[in-house]
Amino acid sequence: MIKIAKLISGSKISAQIKDEVKAQIEQMKKENDTVPGLAVILVGENPASRVYVANKEKGCAQVGINSETVRMEDTVSTDDILAEIDKLNNRDDIHGILVQLPLPQQVDTGRVLMAISPDKDVDGFHPVNMGKLVAQQDCLVPATPSGIIEMLKRENINLKGANATMVGHSEIVGKPCTLLLLNEWATVTVCHIETKDLKMHTKDADIIIVATGVPYLIKEDMVKEGAVIIDVGINRITKDKASPDLLEWRKEDFEKKGATLIGDVDFQRVEPKASHISPVPGGVGPMTIAMLLKNTLKAAKMAVEKK
Ligand code: NAD
């Protein structure tokens, strides 16, 4: 009999979180006469960035957050963006600010992210928030890793004492996710491009979280029976990159649209071995937006408490 893993549906869990955020915003409106506000700075015409920002605007509308997008030409200077951030930092109706990345080459991304007030840093990328995360202090945590932990908790996956392997060590996913797992008392191994023998670190793990951007990096022989797998990767497969093994699980979608999204895990083959697995799409992606909305609500609550 073929075993089938339980799918961890980010779409379902994120819908629950959005309902909770919406209810709390309604309460905040009544009790504090405050509506959370999110400002997104979008520079240039990058098609992927435009889609991400449109999804964030849609998410805000669904839960009752006021959102506005500041659109800037891709010839902007660092100082132009800093001037916009300064205005937004000083507005009482804006509780969350995020700058859609990547920024054009001439812009100093580090300076831009540093300029956002840590209290309005809903992406959680400011070193003050990163530092607080290390120190286990209350703070705004990056949305994708907090979404991953939320998924695991809502699926009742035991984290305490679990052996977790984090594949990928970026500032936006791998490193903060590692800290969150440690804060939940998991034993964490972190792997990256220079890791000598990736399989050695994944094959005995109770939980594997993969965020590399390498299609199907994780194969069935790298995973133990009953492992929990969270696939963060988003890889857009177009005609030039298509191959039968990459497309097996998303063939129908590819044929319909001429392109499709796949993750960093060889889903078809890994799924029968796993106890739980998150799909791509419909896994971590929708959680990221939901947690961003939750962070905006949190920033608004912090502003109300400060008054
Ligand atoms: P990144 O490029 O900043 O980092 C990639 C990481 O993977 C690095 O630590 C690198 O060392 C590691 N890596 C690369 N190749 C490897 C290999 N062969 N073996 C082991 N490690 C390897 O990427 P990121 O920003 O963390 O994003 C990773 C993936 O997650 C991308 O596909 C991205 O699109 C996706 N992502 C998804 C969401 C979401 O909401 N679902 C959010 C952020 C990122």
Coordinates of C-alpha atoms and ligand atoms in Angstrom, one line a residue:
M1 CA 0.0 0.0 0.0
I2 CA 1.4 3.4 -0.9
K3 CA 1.5 5.7 2.1
I4 CA 0.4 9.3 1.6
A5 CA 1.7 12.1 3.7
K6 CA -0.6 14.6 5.2
L7 CA -0.5 17.8 3.1
I8 CA 0.2 20.9 5.2
S9 CA -2.1 23.4 3.5
G10 CA -0.7 26.9 3.9
S11 CA -3.8 28.1 1.9
K12 CA -6.1 26.8 4.7
I13 CA -4.0 27.9 7.7
S14 CA -3.4 31.3 6.2
A15 CA -7.2 31.8 5.7
Q16 CA -7.7 31.0 9.4
I17 CA -5.0 33.5 10.4
K18 CA -6.6 36.2 8.1
D19 CA -10.0 35.6 9.8
E20 CA -8.3 36.1 13.2
V21 CA -6.5 39.2 12.1
K22 CA -9.7 40.6 10.6
A23 CA -11.7 40.1 13.8
Q24 CA -8.9 41.8 15.9
I25 CA -8.8 44.8 13.5
E26 CA -12.6 45.2 13.9
Q27 CA -12.2 45.2 17.6
M28 CA -9.3 47.7 17.4
K29 CA -11.4 50.0 15.3
K30 CA -14.2 49.9 17.9
E31 CA -12.0 50.1 21.0
N32 CA -9.2 52.4 19.9
D33 CA -10.5 54.2 16.8
T34 CA -7.4 52.9 14.9
V35 CA -7.2 51.2 11.6
P36 CA -3.8 49.6 10.9
G37 CA -2.0 51.1 7.9
L38 CA 0.7 49.5 5.7
A39 CA 2.9 51.4 3.2
V40 CA 4.8 49.5 0.5
I41 CA 7.6 51.1 -1.5
L42 CA 7.8 49.6 -4.9
V43 CA 10.7 50.6 -7.1
G44 CA 10.8 50.0 -10.9
E45 CA 8.8 47.6 -13.0
N46 CA 10.1 44.1 -11.9
P47 CA 7.1 41.9 -12.9
A48 CA 7.6 39.5 -9.9
S49 CA 7.8 42.4 -7.4
R50 CA 4.6 43.9 -8.9
V51 CA 2.8 40.6 -8.4
Y52 CA 4.0 40.3 -4.8
V53 CA 2.9 43.9 -4.1
A54 CA -0.5 43.4 -5.7
N55 CA -1.0 40.3 -3.5
K56 CA -0.1 42.3 -0.4
E57 CA -2.6 45.0 -1.3
K58 CA -5.2 42.3 -1.8
G59 CA -4.5 40.7 1.5
C60 CA -4.7 44.1 3.3
A61 CA -8.1 44.7 1.7
Q62 CA -9.4 41.3 2.8
V63 CA -8.6 42.0 6.5
G64 CA -9.4 45.7 6.7
I65 CA -5.8 47.1 6.7
N66 CA -5.4 50.5 4.9
S67 CA -2.7 50.0 2.4
E68 CA -0.9 52.4 0.1
T69 CA 1.9 51.7 -2.4
V70 CA 4.6 54.3 -3.1
R71 CA 5.7 53.7 -6.7
M72 CA 9.2 55.0 -7.6
E73 CA 11.1 55.0 -10.9
D74 CA 14.0 52.5 -11.2
T75 CA 16.4 55.4 -11.6
V76 CA 15.9 56.6 -8.0
S77 CA 18.8 57.2 -5.6
T78 CA 19.2 55.9 -2.1
D79 CA 18.5 59.4 -0.8
D80 CA 15.1 59.6 -2.7
I81 CA 14.0 56.4 -1.0
L82 CA 15.3 57.5 2.4
A83 CA 13.3 60.7 2.0
E84 CA 10.1 58.6 1.4
I85 CA 10.8 56.4 4.4
D86 CA 11.4 59.5 6.6
K87 CA 7.9 60.8 5.7
L88 CA 6.3 57.4 6.4
N89 CA 8.2 57.0 9.7
N90 CA 6.6 60.2 10.8
R91 CA 3.0 59.4 9.9
D92 CA 0.6 58.3 12.6
D93 CA -1.7 56.5 10.2
I94 CA 1.1 54.2 8.9
H95 CA 2.0 51.4 11.3
G96 CA 4.0 49.2 8.9
I97 CA 6.5 50.1 6.2
L98 CA 8.1 47.6 3.8
V99 CA 10.4 48.1 0.8
Q100 CA 9.8 45.5 -1.9
L101 CA 13.2 43.8 -2.7
P102 CA 15.3 43.6 -4.8
L103 CA 16.2 47.3 -5.3
P104 CA 18.1 48.6 -8.4
Q105 CA 21.9 48.2 -8.2
Q106 CA 22.6 51.9 -7.6
V107 CA 20.6 51.8 -4.3
D108 CA 22.2 50.9 -1.0
T109 CA 19.7 48.3 0.2
G110 CA 21.3 48.0 3.7
R111 CA 20.9 51.8 4.3
V112 CA 17.3 51.7 3.1
L113 CA 16.3 48.8 5.4
M114 CA 18.2 50.5 8.4
A115 CA 16.2 53.7 7.8
I116 CA 12.8 52.1 8.6
S117 CA 11.7 52.7 12.1
P118 CA 12.1 49.3 13.9
D119 CA 8.6 49.7 15.3
K120 CA 7.2 49.9 11.7
D121 CA 9.5 47.2 10.3
V122 CA 6.9 44.7 9.4
D123 CA 9.3 42.6 7.3
G124 CA 11.5 42.2 10.5
F125 CA 14.7 42.8 8.5
H126 CA 16.0 45.7 10.7
P127 CA 19.1 44.7 12.8
V128 CA 17.2 45.9 15.9
N129 CA 14.5 43.3 15.3
M130 CA 17.0 40.7 14.2
G131 CA 18.9 41.3 17.5
K132 CA 15.8 41.1 19.5
L133 CA 15.0 37.8 17.9
V134 CA 18.4 36.5 19.0
A135 CA 17.8 37.8 22.5
Q136 CA 14.3 36.2 22.5
Q137 CA 12.7 39.6 23.1
D138 CA 9.2 40.5 21.7
C139 CA 9.7 41.9 18.2
L140 CA 8.6 42.0 14.6
V141 CA 9.8 38.7 13.1
P142 CA 10.2 38.1 9.3
A143 CA 7.0 36.8 7.8
T144 CA 8.2 33.6 6.0
P145 CA 10.0 32.0 8.9
S146 CA 7.2 32.9 11.4
G147 CA 4.7 31.4 8.9
I148 CA 6.7 28.2 8.8
I149 CA 6.7 27.9 12.6
E150 CA 3.0 28.7 12.7
M151 CA 2.2 26.0 10.2
L152 CA 4.2 23.4 12.2
K153 CA 2.4 24.4 15.5
R154 CA -1.1 24.4 14.0
E155 CA -0.4 20.9 12.6
N156 CA 0.7 19.9 16.2
I157 CA 4.2 18.9 15.1
N158 CA 6.4 18.5 18.1
L159 CA 9.3 20.9 18.0
K160 CA 10.8 20.5 21.5
G161 CA 13.8 18.2 21.2
A162 CA 13.1 17.4 17.5
N163 CA 16.1 17.2 15.1
A164 CA 15.5 19.9 12.6
T165 CA 17.6 20.5 9.5
M166 CA 17.4 24.0 7.9
V167 CA 18.7 23.9 4.3
G168 CA 19.5 27.5 3.4
H169 CA 20.9 30.3 5.6
S170 CA 19.6 33.5 4.1
E171 CA 18.8 36.6 6.2
I172 CA 15.2 36.5 5.2
V173 CA 14.4 32.7 5.7
G174 CA 17.2 30.4 6.9
K175 CA 18.8 32.4 9.7
P176 CA 15.6 33.7 11.3
C177 CA 13.9 30.3 10.9
T178 CA 16.9 28.7 12.7
L179 CA 16.5 31.1 15.6
L180 CA 12.8 30.5 15.8
L181 CA 13.3 26.7 15.9
L182 CA 16.0 27.1 18.6
N183 CA 13.5 29.3 20.6
E184 CA 11.1 26.3 20.4
W185 CA 13.8 24.0 21.7
A186 CA 14.5 22.1 18.5
T187 CA 18.0 20.8 17.9
V188 CA 18.9 22.6 14.7
T189 CA 21.5 21.8 11.9
V190 CA 22.0 24.6 9.3
C191 CA 23.2 23.7 5.8
H192 CA 24.1 26.0 2.9
I193 CA 25.9 25.9 -0.5
E194 CA 29.3 25.1 1.1
T195 CA 27.9 22.1 3.1
K196 CA 30.0 19.1 2.1
D197 CA 27.5 16.3 2.5
L198 CA 23.9 17.6 2.5
K199 CA 22.3 14.2 2.7
M200 CA 24.3 13.4 5.9
H201 CA 22.4 16.2 7.6
T202 CA 18.9 15.6 6.2
K203 CA 18.6 11.8 6.2
D204 CA 18.0 11.5 10.0
A205 CA 16.2 14.7 10.5
D206 CA 12.7 14.7 12.1
I207 CA 11.9 18.0 10.3
I208 CA 13.5 19.4 7.1
I209 CA 12.9 23.0 6.0
V210 CA 14.3 23.8 2.6
A211 CA 14.8 27.4 1.3
T212 CA 17.4 27.4 -1.4
G213 CA 15.8 28.2 -4.8
V214 CA 17.3 24.9 -6.2
P215 CA 14.5 22.9 -7.9
Y216 CA 14.1 19.4 -6.4
L217 CA 17.3 19.6 -4.4
I218 CA 15.8 17.3 -1.8
K219 CA 15.4 13.7 -3.1
E220 CA 13.7 10.7 -1.5
D221 CA 17.0 9.1 -0.4
M222 CA 17.8 12.2 1.6
V223 CA 14.7 11.9 3.8
K224 CA 13.8 9.4 6.6
E225 CA 10.5 7.6 6.8
G226 CA 8.0 9.8 8.7
A227 CA 9.9 13.1 8.4
V228 CA 8.1 16.4 8.3
I229 CA 9.0 18.4 5.2
I230 CA 8.5 22.2 4.7
D231 CA 9.3 23.4 1.2
V232 CA 9.9 27.1 1.0
G233 CA 11.4 27.2 -2.5
I234 CA 9.5 29.0 -5.4
N235 CA 11.0 28.1 -8.7
R236 CA 9.2 29.3 -11.9
I237 CA 9.6 26.6 -14.6
T238 CA 9.3 28.0 -18.1
K239 CA 9.6 26.2 -21.4
D240 CA 13.4 26.6 -21.6
K241 CA 13.9 25.0 -18.1
A242 CA 11.2 22.3 -18.5
S243 CA 12.2 18.7 -18.2
P244 CA 10.0 15.6 -17.7
D245 CA 11.3 14.9 -14.1
L246 CA 10.9 18.5 -13.0
L247 CA 7.3 18.7 -14.3
E248 CA 5.9 15.4 -13.3
W249 CA 4.0 16.8 -10.3
R250 CA 2.9 20.1 -12.0
K251 CA 2.5 18.8 -15.6
E252 CA -1.1 19.8 -15.9
D253 CA -0.6 23.3 -14.7
F254 CA 2.4 23.7 -17.0
E255 CA 0.5 22.5 -20.0
K256 CA -2.4 24.9 -19.3
K257 CA -0.2 28.0 -18.6
G258 CA 3.1 27.3 -20.4
A259 CA 4.9 27.8 -17.0
T260 CA 4.5 26.6 -13.5
L261 CA 5.9 26.8 -9.9
I262 CA 7.7 24.0 -8.2
G263 CA 9.6 23.8 -4.9
D264 CA 13.0 22.7 -3.7
V265 CA 11.7 19.2 -2.8
D266 CA 11.1 16.4 -5.3
F267 CA 7.5 16.3 -4.2
Q268 CA 6.3 13.2 -6.1
R269 CA 9.0 10.9 -4.7
V270 CA 9.5 12.4 -1.2
E271 CA 5.8 12.6 -0.4
P272 CA 5.2 8.9 0.2
K273 CA 8.1 8.8 2.8
A274 CA 7.0 11.9 4.7
S275 CA 4.5 12.1 7.5
H276 CA 3.6 15.7 6.6
I277 CA 4.7 17.8 3.7
S278 CA 3.9 21.3 2.5
P279 CA 3.2 21.7 -1.3
V280 CA 4.4 24.3 -3.7
P281 CA 2.3 26.3 -4.5
G282 CA -0.2 26.4 -1.6
G283 CA 2.3 25.9 1.2
V284 CA 4.6 28.5 2.7
G285 CA 3.7 31.2 0.1
P286 CA 0.2 32.1 1.4
M287 CA 1.5 31.9 5.0
T288 CA 4.0 34.7 4.2
I289 CA 1.2 37.2 3.3
A290 CA -0.9 36.2 6.3
M291 CA 2.0 36.7 8.7
L292 CA 2.8 40.1 7.1
L293 CA -0.8 41.2 7.9
K294 CA -0.4 39.8 11.4
N295 CA 2.8 41.9 11.8
T296 CA 1.0 45.0 10.6
L297 CA -1.7 44.5 13.2
K298 CA 1.0 43.9 15.8
A299 CA 2.8 47.2 14.9
A300 CA -0.5 49.0 15.1
K301 CA -1.2 47.5 18.6
M302 CA 2.3 48.6 19.7
A303 CA 1.6 52.2 18.4
V304 CA -1.7 52.2 20.4
E305 CA 0.0 51.0 23.5
K306 CA 2.7 53.8 23.2
K307 CA 0.1 56.6 23.0
Ligands
NAD1 P1 18.9 33.1 -1.0 O1 19.3 32.9 -2.4 O2 19.1 34.3 -0.3 O3 19.6 31.9 -0.2 C1 19.7 30.6 -0.7 C2 20.3 29.7 0.4 O4 20.3 28.4 -0.1 C3 21.7 30.1 0.8 O5 21.9 29.9 2.1 C4 22.6 29.1 0.0 O6 23.8 28.9 0.6 C5 21.7 27.9 0.0 N1 21.9 27.0 -1.1 C6 21.9 27.2 -2.4 N2 22.2 26.1 -3.1 C7 22.4 25.1 -2.2 C8 22.7 23.8 -2.4 N3 22.9 23.2 -3.5 N4 22.8 23.0 -1.2 C9 22.6 23.6 0.0 N5 22.3 24.9 0.2 C10 22.2 25.6 -0.9 O7 17.4 32.6 -1.0 P2 16.1 33.0 -0.1 O8 15.8 34.4 -0.3 O9 16.3 32.4 1.3 O10 15.0 32.1 -0.8 C11 15.2 30.7 -1.0 C12 14.0 30.2 -1.8 O11 12.8 30.4 -1.0 C13 13.8 30.8 -3.2 O12 13.2 29.9 -4.1 C14 12.7 31.9 -2.9 O13 11.9 32.2 -4.0 C15 11.9 31.2 -1.8 N6 11.2 32.1 -0.9 C16 9.9 31.8 -0.7 C17 9.1 32.6 0.1 C18 7.7 32.3 0.3 O14 6.9 33.1 0.8 N7 7.3 31.1 0.1 C19 9.7 33.7 0.8 C20 11.1 33.9 0.6 C21 11.8 33.1 -0.2

